[in-house]
Short mmCIF file of C-alpha atoms in Angstrom, two decimals:
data_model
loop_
_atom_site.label_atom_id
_atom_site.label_comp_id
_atom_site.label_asym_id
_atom_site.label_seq_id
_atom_site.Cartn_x
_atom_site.Cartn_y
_atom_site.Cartn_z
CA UNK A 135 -31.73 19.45 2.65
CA UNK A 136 -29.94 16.38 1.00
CA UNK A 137 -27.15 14.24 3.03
CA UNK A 138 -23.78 15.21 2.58
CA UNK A 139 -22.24 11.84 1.69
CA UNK A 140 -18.18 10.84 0.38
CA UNK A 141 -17.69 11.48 -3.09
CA UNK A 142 -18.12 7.97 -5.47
CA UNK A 143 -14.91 6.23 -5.44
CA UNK A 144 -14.20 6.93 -1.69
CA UNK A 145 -14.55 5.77 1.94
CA UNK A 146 -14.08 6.70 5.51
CA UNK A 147 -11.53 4.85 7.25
CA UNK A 148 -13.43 4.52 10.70
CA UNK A 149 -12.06 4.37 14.21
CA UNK A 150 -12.31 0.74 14.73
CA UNK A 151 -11.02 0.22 11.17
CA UNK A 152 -8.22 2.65 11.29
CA UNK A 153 -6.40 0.30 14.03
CA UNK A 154 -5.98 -2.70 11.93
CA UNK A 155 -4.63 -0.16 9.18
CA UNK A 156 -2.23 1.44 11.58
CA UNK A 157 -1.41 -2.51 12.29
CA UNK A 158 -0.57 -3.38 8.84
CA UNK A 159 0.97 0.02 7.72
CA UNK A 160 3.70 -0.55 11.17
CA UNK A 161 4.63 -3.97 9.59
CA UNK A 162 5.41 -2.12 5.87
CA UNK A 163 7.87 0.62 8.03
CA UNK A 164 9.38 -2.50 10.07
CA UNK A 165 9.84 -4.49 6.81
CA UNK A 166 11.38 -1.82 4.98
CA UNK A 167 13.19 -0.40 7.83
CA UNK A 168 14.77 -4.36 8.22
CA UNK A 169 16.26 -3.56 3.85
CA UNK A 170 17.52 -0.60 4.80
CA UNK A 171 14.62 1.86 3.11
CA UNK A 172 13.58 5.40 4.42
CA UNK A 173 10.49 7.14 3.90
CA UNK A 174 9.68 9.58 1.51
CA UNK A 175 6.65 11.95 0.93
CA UNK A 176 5.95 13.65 -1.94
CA UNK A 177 3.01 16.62 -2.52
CA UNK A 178 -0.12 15.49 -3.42
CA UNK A 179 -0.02 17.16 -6.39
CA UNK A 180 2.48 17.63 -8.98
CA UNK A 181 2.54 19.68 -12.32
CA UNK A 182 0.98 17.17 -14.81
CA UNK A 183 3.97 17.28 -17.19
CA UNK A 184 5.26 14.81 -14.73
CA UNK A 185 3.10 12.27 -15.42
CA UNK A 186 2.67 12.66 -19.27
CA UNK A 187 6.57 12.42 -19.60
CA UNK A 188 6.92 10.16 -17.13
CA UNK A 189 4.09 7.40 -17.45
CA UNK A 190 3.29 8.13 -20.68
CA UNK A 191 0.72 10.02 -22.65
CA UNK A 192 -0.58 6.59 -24.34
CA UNK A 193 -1.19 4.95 -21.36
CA UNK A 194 -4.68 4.86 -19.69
CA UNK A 195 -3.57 6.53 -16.73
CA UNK A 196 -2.82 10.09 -18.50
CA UNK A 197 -5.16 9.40 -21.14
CA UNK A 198 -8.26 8.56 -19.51
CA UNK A 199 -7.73 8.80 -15.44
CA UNK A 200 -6.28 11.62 -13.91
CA UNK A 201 -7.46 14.51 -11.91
CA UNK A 202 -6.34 17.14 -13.79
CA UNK A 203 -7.10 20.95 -12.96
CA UNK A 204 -5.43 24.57 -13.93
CA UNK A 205 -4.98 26.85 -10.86
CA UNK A 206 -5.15 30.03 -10.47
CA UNK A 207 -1.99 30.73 -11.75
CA UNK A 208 -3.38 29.26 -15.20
CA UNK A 209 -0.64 26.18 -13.74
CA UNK A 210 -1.74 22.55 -14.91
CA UNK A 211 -1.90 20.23 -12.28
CA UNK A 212 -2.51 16.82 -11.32
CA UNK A 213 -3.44 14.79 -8.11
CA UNK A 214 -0.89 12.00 -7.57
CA UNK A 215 -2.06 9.03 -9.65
CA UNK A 216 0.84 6.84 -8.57
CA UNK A 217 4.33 7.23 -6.38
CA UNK A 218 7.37 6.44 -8.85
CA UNK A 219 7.21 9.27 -11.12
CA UNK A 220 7.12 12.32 -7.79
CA UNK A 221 9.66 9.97 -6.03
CA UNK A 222 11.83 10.22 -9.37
CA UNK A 223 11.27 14.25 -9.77
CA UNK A 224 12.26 14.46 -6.13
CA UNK A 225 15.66 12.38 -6.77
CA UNK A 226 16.58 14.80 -8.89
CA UNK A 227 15.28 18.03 -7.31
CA UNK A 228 17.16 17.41 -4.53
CA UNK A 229 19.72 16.06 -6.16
CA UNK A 230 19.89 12.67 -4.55
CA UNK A 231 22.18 11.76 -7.52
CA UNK A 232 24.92 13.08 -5.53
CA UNK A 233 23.85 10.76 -2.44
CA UNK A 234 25.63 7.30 -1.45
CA UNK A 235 24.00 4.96 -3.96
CA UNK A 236 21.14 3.51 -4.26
CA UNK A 237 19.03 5.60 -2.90
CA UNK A 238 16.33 3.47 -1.04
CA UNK A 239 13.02 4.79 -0.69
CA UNK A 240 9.61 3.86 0.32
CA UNK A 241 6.16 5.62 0.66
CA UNK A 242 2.29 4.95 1.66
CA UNK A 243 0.44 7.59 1.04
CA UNK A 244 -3.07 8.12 -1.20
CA UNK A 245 -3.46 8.13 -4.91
CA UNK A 246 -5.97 9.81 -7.29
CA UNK A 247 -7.73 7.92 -10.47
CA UNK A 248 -10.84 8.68 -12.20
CA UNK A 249 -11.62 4.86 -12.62
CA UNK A 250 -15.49 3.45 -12.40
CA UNK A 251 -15.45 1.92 -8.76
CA UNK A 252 -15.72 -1.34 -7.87
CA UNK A 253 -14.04 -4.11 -5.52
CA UNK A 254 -10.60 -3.38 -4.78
CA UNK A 255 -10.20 -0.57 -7.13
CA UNK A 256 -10.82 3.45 -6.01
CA UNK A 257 -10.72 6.97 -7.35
CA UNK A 258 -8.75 8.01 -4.04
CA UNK A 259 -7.16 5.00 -2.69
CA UNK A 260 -3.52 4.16 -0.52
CA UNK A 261 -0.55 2.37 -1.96
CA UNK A 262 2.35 1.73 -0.67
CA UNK A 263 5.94 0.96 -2.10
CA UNK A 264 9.31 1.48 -2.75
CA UNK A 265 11.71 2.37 -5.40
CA UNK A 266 15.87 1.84 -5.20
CA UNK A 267 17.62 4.41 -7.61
CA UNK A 268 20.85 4.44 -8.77
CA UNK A 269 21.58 0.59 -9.42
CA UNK A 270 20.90 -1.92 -12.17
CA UNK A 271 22.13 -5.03 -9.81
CA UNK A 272 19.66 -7.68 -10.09
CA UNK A 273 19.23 -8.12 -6.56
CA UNK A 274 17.48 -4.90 -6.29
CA UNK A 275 14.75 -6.47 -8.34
CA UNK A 276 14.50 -8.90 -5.84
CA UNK A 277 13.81 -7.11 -3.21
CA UNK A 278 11.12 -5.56 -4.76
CA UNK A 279 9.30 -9.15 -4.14
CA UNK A 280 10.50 -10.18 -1.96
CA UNK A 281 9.51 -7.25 0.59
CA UNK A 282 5.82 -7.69 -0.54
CA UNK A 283 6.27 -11.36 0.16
CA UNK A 284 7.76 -10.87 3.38
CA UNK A 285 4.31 -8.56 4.61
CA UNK A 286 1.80 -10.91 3.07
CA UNK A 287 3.53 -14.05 4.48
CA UNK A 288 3.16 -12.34 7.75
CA UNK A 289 0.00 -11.23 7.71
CA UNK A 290 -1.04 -15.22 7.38
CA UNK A 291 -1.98 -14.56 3.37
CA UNK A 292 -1.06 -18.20 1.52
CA UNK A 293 -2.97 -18.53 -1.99
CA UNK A 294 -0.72 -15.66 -3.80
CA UNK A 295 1.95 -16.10 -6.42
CA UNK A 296 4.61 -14.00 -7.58
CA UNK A 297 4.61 -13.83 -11.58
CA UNK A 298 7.67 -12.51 -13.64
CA UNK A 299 8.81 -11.59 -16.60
CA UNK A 300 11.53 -9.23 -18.81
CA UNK A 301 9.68 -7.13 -21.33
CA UNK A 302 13.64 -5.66 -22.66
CA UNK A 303 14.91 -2.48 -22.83
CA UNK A 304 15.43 -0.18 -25.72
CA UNK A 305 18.23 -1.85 -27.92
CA UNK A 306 16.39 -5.06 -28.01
CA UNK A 307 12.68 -3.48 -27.57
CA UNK A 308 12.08 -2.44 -30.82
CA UNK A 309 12.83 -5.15 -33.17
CA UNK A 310 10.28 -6.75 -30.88
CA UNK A 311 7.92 -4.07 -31.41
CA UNK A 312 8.02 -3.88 -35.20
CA UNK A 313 7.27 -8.11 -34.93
CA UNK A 314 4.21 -7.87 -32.47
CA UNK A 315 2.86 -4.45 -34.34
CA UNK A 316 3.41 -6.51 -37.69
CA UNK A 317 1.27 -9.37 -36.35
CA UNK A 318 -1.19 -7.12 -34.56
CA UNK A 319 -2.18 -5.76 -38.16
CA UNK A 320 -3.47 -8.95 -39.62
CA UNK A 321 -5.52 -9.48 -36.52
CA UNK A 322 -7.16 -5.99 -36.33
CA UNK A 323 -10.51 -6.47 -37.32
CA UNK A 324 -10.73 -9.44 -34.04
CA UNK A 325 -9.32 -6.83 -31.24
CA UNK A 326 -11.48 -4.64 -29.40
CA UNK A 327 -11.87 -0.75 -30.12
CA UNK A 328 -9.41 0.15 -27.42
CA UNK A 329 -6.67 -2.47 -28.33
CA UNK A 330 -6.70 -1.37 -31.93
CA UNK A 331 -5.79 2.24 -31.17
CA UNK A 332 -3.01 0.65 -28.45
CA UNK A 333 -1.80 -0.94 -31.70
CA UNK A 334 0.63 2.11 -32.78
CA UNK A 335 1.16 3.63 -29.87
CA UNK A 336 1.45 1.17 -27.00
CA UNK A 337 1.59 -2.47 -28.89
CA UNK A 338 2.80 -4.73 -26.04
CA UNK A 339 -0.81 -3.68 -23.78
CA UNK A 340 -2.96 -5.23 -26.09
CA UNK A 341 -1.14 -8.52 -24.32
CA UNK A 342 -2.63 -7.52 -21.38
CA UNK A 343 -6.24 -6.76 -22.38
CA UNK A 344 -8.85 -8.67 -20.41
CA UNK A 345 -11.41 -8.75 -23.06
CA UNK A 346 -11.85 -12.35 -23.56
CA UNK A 347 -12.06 -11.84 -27.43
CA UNK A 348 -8.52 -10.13 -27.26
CA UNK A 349 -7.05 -12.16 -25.28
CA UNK A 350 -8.04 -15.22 -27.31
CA UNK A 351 -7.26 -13.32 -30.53
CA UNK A 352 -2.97 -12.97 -29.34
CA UNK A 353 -2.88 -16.18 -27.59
CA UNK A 354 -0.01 -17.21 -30.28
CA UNK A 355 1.45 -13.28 -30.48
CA UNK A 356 5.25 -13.05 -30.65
CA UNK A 357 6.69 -13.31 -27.24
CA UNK A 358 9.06 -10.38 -25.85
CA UNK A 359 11.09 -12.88 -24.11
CA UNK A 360 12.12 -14.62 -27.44
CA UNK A 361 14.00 -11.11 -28.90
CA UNK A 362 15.86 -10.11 -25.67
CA UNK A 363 19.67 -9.07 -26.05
CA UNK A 364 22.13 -10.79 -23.88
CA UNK A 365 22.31 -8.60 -21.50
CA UNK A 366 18.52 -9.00 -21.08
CA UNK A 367 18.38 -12.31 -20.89
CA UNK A 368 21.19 -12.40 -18.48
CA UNK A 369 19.62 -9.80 -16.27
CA UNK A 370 16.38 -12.43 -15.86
CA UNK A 371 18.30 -15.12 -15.39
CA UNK A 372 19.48 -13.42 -12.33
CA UNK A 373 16.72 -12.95 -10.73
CA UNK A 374 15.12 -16.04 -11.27
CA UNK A 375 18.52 -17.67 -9.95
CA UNK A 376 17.91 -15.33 -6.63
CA UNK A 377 14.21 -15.97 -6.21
CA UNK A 378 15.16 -19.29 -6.39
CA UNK A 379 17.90 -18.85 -3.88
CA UNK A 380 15.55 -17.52 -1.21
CA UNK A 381 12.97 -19.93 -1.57
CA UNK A 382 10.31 -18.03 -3.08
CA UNK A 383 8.41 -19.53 -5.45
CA UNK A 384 7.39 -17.71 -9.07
CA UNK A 385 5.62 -18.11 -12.34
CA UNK A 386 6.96 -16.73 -15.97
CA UNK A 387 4.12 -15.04 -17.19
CA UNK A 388 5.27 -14.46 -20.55
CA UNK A 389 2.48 -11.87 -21.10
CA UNK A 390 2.95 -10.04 -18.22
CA UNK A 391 4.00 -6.35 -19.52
CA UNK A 392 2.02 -4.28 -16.70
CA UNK A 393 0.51 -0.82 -17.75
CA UNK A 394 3.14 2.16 -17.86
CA UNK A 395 5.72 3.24 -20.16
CA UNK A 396 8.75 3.70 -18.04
CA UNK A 397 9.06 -0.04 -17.15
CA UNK A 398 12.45 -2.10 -18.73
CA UNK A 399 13.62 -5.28 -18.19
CA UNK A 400 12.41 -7.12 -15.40
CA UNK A 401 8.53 -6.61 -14.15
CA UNK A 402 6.21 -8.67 -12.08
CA UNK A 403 3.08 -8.84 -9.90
CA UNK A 404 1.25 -10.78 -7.00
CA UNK A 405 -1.72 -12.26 -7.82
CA UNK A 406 -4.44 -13.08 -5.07
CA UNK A 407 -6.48 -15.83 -6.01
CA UNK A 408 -9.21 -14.56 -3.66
CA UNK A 409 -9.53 -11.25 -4.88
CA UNK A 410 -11.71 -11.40 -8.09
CA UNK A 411 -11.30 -9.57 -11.40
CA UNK A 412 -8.76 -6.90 -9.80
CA UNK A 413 -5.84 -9.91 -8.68
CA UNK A 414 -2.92 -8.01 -8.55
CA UNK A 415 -2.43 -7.60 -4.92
CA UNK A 416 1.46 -5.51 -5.70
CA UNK A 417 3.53 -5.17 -8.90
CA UNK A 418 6.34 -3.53 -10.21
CA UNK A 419 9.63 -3.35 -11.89
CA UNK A 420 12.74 -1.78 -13.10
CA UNK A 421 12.55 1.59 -15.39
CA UNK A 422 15.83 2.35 -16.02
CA UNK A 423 14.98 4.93 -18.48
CA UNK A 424 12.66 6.96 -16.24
CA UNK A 425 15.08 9.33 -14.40
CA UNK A 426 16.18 10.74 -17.78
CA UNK A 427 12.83 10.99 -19.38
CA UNK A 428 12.20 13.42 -16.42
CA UNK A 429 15.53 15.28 -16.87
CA UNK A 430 18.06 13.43 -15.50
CA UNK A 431 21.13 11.75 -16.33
CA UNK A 432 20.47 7.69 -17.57
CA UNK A 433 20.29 5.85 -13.73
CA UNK A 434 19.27 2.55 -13.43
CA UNK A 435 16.13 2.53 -10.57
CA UNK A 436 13.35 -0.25 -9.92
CA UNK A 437 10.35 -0.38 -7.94
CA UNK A 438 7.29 -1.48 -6.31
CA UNK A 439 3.71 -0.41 -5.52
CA UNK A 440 0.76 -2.30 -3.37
CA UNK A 441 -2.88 -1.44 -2.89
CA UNK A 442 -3.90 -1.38 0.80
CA UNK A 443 -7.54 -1.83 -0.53
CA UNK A 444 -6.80 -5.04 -2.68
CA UNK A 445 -4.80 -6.04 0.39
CA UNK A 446 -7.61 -5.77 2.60
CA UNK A 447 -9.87 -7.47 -0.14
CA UNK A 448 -7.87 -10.58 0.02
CA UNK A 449 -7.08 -11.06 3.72
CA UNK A 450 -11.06 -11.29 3.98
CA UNK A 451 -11.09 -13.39 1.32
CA UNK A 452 -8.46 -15.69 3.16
CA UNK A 453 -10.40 -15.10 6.43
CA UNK A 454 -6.98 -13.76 7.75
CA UNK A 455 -7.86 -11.83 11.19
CA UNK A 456 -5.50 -9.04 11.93
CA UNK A 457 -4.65 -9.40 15.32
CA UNK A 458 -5.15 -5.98 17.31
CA UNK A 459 -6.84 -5.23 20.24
CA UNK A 460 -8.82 -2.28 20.50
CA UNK A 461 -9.72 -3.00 24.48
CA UNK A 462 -8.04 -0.39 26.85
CA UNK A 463 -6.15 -1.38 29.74
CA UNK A 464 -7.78 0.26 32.88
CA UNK A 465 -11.28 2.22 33.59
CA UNK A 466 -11.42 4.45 36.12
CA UNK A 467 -15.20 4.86 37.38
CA UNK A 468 -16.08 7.44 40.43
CA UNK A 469 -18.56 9.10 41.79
CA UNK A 470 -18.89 12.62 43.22
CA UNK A 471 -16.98 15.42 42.32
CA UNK A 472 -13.90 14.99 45.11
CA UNK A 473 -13.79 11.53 43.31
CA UNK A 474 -13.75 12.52 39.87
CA UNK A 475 -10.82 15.02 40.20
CA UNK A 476 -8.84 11.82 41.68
CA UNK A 477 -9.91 9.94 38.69
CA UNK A 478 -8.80 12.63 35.96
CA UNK A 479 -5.31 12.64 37.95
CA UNK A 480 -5.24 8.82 38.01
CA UNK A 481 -6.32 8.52 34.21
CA UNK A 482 -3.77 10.90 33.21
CA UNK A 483 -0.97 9.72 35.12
CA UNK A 484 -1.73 6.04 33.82
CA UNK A 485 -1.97 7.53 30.49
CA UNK A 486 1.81 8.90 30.75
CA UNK A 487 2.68 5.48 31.20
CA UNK A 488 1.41 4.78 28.41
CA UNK A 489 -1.67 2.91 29.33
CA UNK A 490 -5.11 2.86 27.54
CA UNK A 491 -7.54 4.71 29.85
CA UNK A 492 -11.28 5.70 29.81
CA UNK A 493 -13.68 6.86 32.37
CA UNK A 494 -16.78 8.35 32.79
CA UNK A 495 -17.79 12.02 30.81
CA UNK A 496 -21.01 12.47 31.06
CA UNK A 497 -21.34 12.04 35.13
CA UNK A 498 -23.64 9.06 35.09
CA UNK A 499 -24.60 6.70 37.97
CA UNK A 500 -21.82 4.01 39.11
CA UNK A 501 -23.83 1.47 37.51
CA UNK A 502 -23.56 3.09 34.51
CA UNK A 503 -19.74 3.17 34.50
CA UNK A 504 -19.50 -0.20 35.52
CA UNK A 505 -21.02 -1.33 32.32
CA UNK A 506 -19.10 0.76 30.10
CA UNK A 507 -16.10 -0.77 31.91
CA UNK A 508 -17.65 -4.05 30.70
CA UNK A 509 -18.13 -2.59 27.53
CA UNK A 510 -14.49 -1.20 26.66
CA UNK A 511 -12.93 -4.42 27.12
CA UNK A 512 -10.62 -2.99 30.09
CA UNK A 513 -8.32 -5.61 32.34
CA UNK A 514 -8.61 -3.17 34.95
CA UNK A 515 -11.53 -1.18 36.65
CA UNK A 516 -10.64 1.23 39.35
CA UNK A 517 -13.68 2.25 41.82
CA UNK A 518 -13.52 5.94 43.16
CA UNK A 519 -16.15 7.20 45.51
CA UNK A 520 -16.73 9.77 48.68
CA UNK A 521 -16.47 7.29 51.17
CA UNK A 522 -12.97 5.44 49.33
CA UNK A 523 -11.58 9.21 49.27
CA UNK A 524 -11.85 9.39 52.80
CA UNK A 525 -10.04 6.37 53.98
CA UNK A 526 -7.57 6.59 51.03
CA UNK A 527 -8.16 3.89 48.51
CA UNK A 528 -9.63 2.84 45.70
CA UNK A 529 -11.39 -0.75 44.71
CA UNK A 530 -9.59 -2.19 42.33
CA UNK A 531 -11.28 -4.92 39.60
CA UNK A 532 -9.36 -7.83 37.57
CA UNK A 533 -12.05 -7.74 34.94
CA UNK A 534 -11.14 -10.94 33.78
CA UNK A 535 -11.28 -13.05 37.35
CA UNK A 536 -13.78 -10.61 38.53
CA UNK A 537 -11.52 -10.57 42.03
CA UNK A 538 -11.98 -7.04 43.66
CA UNK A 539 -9.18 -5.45 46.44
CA UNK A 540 -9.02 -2.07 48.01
CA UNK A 541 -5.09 -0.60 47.30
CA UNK A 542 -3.92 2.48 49.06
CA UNK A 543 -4.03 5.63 46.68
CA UNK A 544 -0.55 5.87 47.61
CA UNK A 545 -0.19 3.00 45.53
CA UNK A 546 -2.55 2.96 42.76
CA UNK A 547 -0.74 3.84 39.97
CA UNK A 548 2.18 1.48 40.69
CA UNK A 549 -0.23 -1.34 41.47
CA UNK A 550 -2.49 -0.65 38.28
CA UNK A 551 0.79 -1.13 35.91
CA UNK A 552 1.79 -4.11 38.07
CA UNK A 553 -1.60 -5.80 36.89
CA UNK A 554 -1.27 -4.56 33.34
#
């Protein structure tokens, strides 16, 4: 019979693995907790309408990478291929509108994308973010980067930079558009097969093509930032002033325009310089329009995302340890069945205290036991046998001086957390 193995595109998050995720993912809920975000989970699935309206049917995403699938209610469907759109549908379900605003969200949870694997990049992988709804105050924007800032910094990450820019909203958009279309034309023949059917429907992403021959044919295209409207322009000069304010340092990438439809205005990314082709480490921005293409009334919102596996991608590449311990505290080794009922009560009672314990469960010789005390990494090695039973006590070993004591079993429990 053949092995079973994960589908392409996915992974097992292992035991000794999963600690340094639970590590990282405690720092996102501390950071956001510290701006005043909640969480928020959304199904896994949501009725693909949402994503056509609300990425965009042009975009790559709905065009080329999502799991789609009818149920058996002839329903169309669609596994979660990013947060902001569910987040936004759940605003309004729920009719957060109503709420004290903003209303300040974040999420981790997995995504779905049909995408040819490689480094950094998944068909089911975990992002994490945050979107505030309900204002169009520049500072919001900030936060945005300056939370993902915040983590990295603390993690010990260094060679990242933040790059912005404004991209413009609908009254000043589309002169823009008709300009960079306009130019596009009498380039067409130079621009690869995909970028020349972006050319109508989705003009500003053949700026961010990677092709080399694309990106060396618009080298001189039009720039967005050169048609904003006052307000626009305003709006980015905000931010910059704030980022500026707070000491974090940025780039103006004027070619940054990231890869949905919603986005407006201001939108940016973090770049690892470790990471390889797939650099952006986070990236977001504001879609003010968003909430009404899904049926709301017009509400300013902006927003983040982050990939835990480009994350993890460039803390290796930066050699960055994350700094867990996955030792436990005390092992309790006996021998004999009067001893082992002692140790179960002992283990459990140190494990209400909310102490690391293992011991023995496969009744093997002392000498065994002791090893796998070496083994786990344990401060604390507690020695139960017939003959400690009967006068009362238990041997008690610092693992780390290698010093040995016999302590009443009276008062084990209090001296084993003393240690600890």
């Amino acid at each position: 019979m053949a092995e079973i193995t994960a589908p392409r595109g996915t992974y097992d998050i292992l035991p000794g693995e999963s600690r340094r995720w639970q590590y990282v993912e405690d720092m996102v809920r501390e950071i956001f907790h510290n701006y005043g975000y909640e969480e928020f989970r959304t199904p896994v699935f949501e009725h693909t309408e949402l994503f056509v309206r609300g990425i965009g049917d042009a975009t790559d995403v709905v065009q080329k990478e999502m799991y789609t699938f009818t149920d058996r209610g002839g329903r169309s469907l669609t596994l979660r291929p990013e947060g902001t759109a569910s987040v936004v549908r759940a605003y309004l379900e729920h009719k957060l509108q109503g709420a004290s605003q903003p209303v300040k969200v974040y999420y981790s949870f997995p995504m779905f994308r049909y995408e040819r694997p490689q480094a950094g990049r998944y068909r089911q992988f975990v992002q994490f973010g945050a979107e505030c709804i309900g204002t169009a105050d520049p500072i919001a924007d900030v936060e945005m980067i300056a939370a993902p800032v915040e983590l990295y910094q603390r993690l010990g990450l260094r060679k990242f930079r933040v790059e912005i820019n404004s991209i413009g909203c609908p009254q000043c958009r589309p002169r823009y558009r008709e300009v960079l279309v306009e130019w596009l034309k009498q380039r067409s023949e130079v621009l690869c097969q995909t970028c020349q059917e972006r050319m109508e429907q989705n003009p500003l992403r053949v700026l961010d093509c990677k092709e080399a021959s694309c990106q060396e044919a618009t080298a001189e295209a039009p720039l967005v930032t050169d048609y904003l409207c006052d307000e626009c322009e305003t709006h980015f000069a905000k931010v910059q002033d704030y980022l500026r304010s707070l000491e974090i340092p940025f780039v103006i990438n004027k070619r940054l325009v990231r890869g949905l439809d919603y986005y407006t205005k201001t939108v940016f990314e973090i770049i690892s310089e470790g990471v390889g082709a797939q650099s952006s480490i986070a990236g977001g921005g504001r879609y003010d329009g968003l909430v009404e293409d899904v049926g709301g009334q017009p509400t300013p919102a902006v927003g983040f995302a982050a990939g835990m596996d480009r994350l993890w991608l460039a803390l290796e590449s930066e050699k960055v340890e994350i700094p867990v311990s996955l030792d436990f505290d005390v092992y309790v080794a006996c021998l004999g069945d009067s001893a082992r009922g002692k140790a179960v009560d002992l283990a459990f009672a140190l494990r209400n205290e909310g102490c690391r314990v293992d011991l023995d469960y496969q009744g093997r010789s002392l000498k065994a036991q002791l090893k796998s005390a070496n083994r786990s990494g344990a401060k604390v090695t507690v020695i139960l046998g017939e003959d400690e039973l009967q006068r009362g006590v238990a041997s008690v070993r610092n693992m780390e001086s290698g010093e040995q004591q016999e302590v009443p079993l009276t008062e084990l429990l209090s001296f084993c957390k003393s240690v600890l």
